[in-house]
XYZ file of C-alpha atoms in Angstrom:
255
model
C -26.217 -35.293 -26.762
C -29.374 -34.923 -28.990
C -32.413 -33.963 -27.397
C -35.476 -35.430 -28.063
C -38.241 -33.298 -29.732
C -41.125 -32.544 -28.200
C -45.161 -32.001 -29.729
C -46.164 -28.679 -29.690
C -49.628 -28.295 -27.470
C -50.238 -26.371 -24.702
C -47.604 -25.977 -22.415
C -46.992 -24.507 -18.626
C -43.914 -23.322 -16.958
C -43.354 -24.055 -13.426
C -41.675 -22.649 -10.727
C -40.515 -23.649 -7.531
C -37.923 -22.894 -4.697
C -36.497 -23.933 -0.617
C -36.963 -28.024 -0.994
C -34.028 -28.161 0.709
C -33.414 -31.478 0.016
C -31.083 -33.277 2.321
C -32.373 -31.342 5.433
C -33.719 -33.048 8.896
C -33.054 -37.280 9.617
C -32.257 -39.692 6.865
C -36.156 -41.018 6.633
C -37.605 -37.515 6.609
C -34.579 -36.159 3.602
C -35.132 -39.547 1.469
C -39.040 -38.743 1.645
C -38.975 -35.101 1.234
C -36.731 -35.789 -1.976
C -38.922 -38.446 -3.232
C -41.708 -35.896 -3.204
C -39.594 -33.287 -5.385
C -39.443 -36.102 -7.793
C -42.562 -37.034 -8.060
C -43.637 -33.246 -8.166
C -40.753 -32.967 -11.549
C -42.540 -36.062 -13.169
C -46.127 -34.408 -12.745
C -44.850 -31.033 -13.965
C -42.820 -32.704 -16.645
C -46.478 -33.983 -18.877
C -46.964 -30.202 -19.872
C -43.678 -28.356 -18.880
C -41.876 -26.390 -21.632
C -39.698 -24.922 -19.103
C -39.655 -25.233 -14.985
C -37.673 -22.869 -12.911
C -35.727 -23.338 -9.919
C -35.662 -20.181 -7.635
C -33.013 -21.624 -5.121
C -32.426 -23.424 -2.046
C -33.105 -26.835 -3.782
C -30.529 -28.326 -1.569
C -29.996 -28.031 2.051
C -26.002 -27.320 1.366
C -24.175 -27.647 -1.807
C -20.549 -27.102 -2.138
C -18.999 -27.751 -5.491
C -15.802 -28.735 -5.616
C -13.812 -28.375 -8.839
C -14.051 -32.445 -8.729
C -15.989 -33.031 -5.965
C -19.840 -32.766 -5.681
C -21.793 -33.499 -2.532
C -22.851 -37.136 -1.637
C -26.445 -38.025 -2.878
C -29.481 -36.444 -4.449
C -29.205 -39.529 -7.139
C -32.717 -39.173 -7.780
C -33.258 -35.500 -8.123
C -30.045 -34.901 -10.177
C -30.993 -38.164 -12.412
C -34.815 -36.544 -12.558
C -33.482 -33.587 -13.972
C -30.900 -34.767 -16.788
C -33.478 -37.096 -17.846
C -35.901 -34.031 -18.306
C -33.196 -31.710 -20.417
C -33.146 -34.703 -22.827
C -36.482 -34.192 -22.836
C -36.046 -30.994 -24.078
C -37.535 -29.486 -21.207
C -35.762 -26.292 -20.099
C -34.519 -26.243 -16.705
C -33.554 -23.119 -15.102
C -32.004 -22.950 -11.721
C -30.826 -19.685 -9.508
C -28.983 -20.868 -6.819
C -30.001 -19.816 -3.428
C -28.192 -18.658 0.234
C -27.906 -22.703 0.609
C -26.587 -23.753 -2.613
C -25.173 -21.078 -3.938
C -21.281 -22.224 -4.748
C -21.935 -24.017 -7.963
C -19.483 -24.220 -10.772
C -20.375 -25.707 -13.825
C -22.018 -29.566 -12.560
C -25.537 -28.944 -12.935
C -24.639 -27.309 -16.554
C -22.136 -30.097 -17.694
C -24.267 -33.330 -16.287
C -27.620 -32.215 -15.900
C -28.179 -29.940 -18.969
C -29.473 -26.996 -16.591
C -28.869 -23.136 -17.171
C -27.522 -21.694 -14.092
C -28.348 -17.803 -13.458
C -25.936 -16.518 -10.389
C -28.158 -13.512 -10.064
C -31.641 -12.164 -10.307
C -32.998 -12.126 -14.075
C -35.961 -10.889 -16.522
C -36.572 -13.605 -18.566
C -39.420 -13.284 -21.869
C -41.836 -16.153 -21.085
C -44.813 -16.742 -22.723
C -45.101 -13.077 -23.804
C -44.901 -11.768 -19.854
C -41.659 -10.455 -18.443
C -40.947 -12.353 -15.522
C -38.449 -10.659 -12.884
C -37.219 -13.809 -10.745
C -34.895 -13.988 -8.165
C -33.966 -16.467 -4.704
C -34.287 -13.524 -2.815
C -31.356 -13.287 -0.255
C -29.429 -11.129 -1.835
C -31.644 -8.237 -2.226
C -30.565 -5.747 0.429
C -34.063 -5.971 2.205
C -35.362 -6.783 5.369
C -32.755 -8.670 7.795
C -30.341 -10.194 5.159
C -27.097 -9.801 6.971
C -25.417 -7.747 4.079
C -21.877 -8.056 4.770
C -22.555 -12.240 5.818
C -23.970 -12.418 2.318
C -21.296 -10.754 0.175
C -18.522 -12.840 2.468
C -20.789 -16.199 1.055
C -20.794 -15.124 -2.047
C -17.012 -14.300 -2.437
C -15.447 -16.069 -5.440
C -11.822 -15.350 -3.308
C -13.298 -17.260 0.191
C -14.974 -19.912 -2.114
C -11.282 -20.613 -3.623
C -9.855 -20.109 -0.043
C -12.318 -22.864 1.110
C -12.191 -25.134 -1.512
C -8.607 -25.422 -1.172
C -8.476 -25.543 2.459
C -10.938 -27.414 3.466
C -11.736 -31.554 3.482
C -14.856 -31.858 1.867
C -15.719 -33.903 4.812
C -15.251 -30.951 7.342
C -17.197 -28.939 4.377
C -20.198 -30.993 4.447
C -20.489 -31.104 8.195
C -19.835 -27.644 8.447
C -22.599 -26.605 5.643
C -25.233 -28.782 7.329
C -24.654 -27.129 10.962
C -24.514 -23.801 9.250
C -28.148 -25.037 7.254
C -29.951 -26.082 10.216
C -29.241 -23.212 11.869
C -30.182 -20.897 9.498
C -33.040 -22.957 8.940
C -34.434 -22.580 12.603
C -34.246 -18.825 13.216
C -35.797 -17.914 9.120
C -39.003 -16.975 11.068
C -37.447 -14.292 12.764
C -39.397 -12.830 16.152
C -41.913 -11.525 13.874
C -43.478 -14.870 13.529
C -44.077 -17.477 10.774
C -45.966 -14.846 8.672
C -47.139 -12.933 5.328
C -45.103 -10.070 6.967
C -41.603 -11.725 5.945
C -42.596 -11.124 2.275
C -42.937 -7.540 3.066
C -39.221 -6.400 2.549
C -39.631 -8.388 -1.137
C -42.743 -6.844 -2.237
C -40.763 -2.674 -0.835
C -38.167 -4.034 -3.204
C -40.617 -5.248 -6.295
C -42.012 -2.132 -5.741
C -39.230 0.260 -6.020
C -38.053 -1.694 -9.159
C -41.039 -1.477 -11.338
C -40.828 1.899 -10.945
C -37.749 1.734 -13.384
C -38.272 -1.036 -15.287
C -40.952 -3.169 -16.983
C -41.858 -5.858 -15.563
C -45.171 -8.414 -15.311
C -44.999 -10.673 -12.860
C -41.915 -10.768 -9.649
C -41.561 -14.597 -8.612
C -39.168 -15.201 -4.964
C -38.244 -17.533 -2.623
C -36.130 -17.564 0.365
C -39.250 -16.445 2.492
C -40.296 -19.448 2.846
C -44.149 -18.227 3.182
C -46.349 -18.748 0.139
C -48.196 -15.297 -0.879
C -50.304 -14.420 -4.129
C -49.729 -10.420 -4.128
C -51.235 -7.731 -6.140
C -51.562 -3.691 -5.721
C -52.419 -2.160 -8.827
C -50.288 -3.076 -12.116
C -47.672 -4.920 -9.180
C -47.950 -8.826 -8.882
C -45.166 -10.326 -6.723
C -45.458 -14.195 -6.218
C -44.189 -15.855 -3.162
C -42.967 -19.699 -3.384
C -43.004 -21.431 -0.131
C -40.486 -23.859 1.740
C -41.303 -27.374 1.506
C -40.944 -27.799 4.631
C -43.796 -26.027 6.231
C -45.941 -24.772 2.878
C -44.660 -26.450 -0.553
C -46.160 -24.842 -3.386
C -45.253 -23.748 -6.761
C -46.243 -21.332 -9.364
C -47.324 -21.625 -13.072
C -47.872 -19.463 -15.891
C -50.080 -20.841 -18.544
C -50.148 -20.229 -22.475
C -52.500 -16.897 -21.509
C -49.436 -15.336 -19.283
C -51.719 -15.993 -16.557
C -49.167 -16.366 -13.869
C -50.610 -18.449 -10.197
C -49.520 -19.994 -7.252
C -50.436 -23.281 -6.203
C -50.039 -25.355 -3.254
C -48.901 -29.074 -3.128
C -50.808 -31.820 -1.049
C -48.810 -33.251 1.860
């Protein structure tokens, strides 16, 4: 498929993360993903590139032909902006995380299983989901079982993607409802990602850190260090952008 050229001007690259689009009652999951949408077209008038840091769906299980019911709108919003010729990057998250090749195939995307430095706009930009960083109160051994390509098979081939679906919502809300933690709702959950950010520059060059899975949107900066925290839709959308300067911000969305 050719992809339509687009006029060079100045350009932005987005990022965003944890819509977590088919969560909560029908009316409240058809609005949520009508406001991802809407956010895409807005981004799309001066994108040359927008980033998805995981999470983007409540559950996704890819079957080898199977995909999960829905998401028309999101997944049509997204191969219409790759013909663009608008560069979509997505890392899939703790809730969408067993991908195979759809969002490549139909929707153009480039699909990055782990976290990656990526040369944007002269700025070295270390991006990741976030859950499988070792930090904080990721359940380590939970989170290498999910991420199994052997119990992925084992499930795939086992299990009716009926049972699957029901199963990965139960599993989503749940894991949805105890993210806080007894800490609270607060800057403190980005703590264990900014420890890791910090340790890693140490050894490597890097501009700007960019996460999600926290869920809590945070600006942060210490010196030469500049970690940026997206938050969940649900409680704090907001997104990032880095502008033709390298200038890299966060911004929140109106509700």
């Amino acid at each position: 498929m050719t992809k339509t050229a687009r006029i060079e001007s100045a350009t932005r690259i987005y990022f965003a993360s944890d819509i977590h689009l088919g969560s909560g009652d029908a009316e409240t999951a058809r609005a949520n993903e009508r406001r991802f949408v809407a956010w895409l077209d807005r981004a799309a008038a001066d994108a040359e590139a927008i980033f998805l840091l995981g999470d983007i769906f409540d559950f996704w299980f890819e079957y080898r032909r199977v995909v999960p019911k829905g998401f028309v709108r999101t997944l049509s919003k997204l191969a219409e902006l790759t013909d663009r010729g608008i560069r979509i990057g997505f890392f899939p998250g703790n809730h969408d995380l067993w991908v195979r090749d759809y969002f490549r195939r139909e929707c153009g995307m480039e699909v990055y299983p782990m976290p990656r430095i990526l040369e944007l706009k002269g700025q070295r930009i270390y991006m990741a989901h976030g859950d499988n960083m070792g930090v904080g109160r990721e359940p380590r051994l939970l989170n290498r079982i999910f991420r199994s390509r052997t119990l992925r098979w084992l499930f795939s081939w086992g299990v009716h993607p009926d049972w699957a679906m029901r199963f990965g919502h139960w599993w989503s809300g749940k894991s949805r409802k105890s993210h806080a933690g007894p800490e609270g709702f607060d800057e403190s959950l980005t703590e264990p990602l900014i420890g890791y950010a910090r340790r890693y520059a140490e050894t490597h060059a890097v501009d700007h850190f960019v996460f999600g899975h926290m869920h809590f949107p945070r600006d942060y900066h210490d010196g030469t260090l500049h970690t940026i925290h997206l938050g969940g839709w649900e409680k704090c959308p907001s997104y990032a952008v880095l502008d033709d300067t390298g200038a890299l911000t966060l911004e929140m969305l109106e509700q």
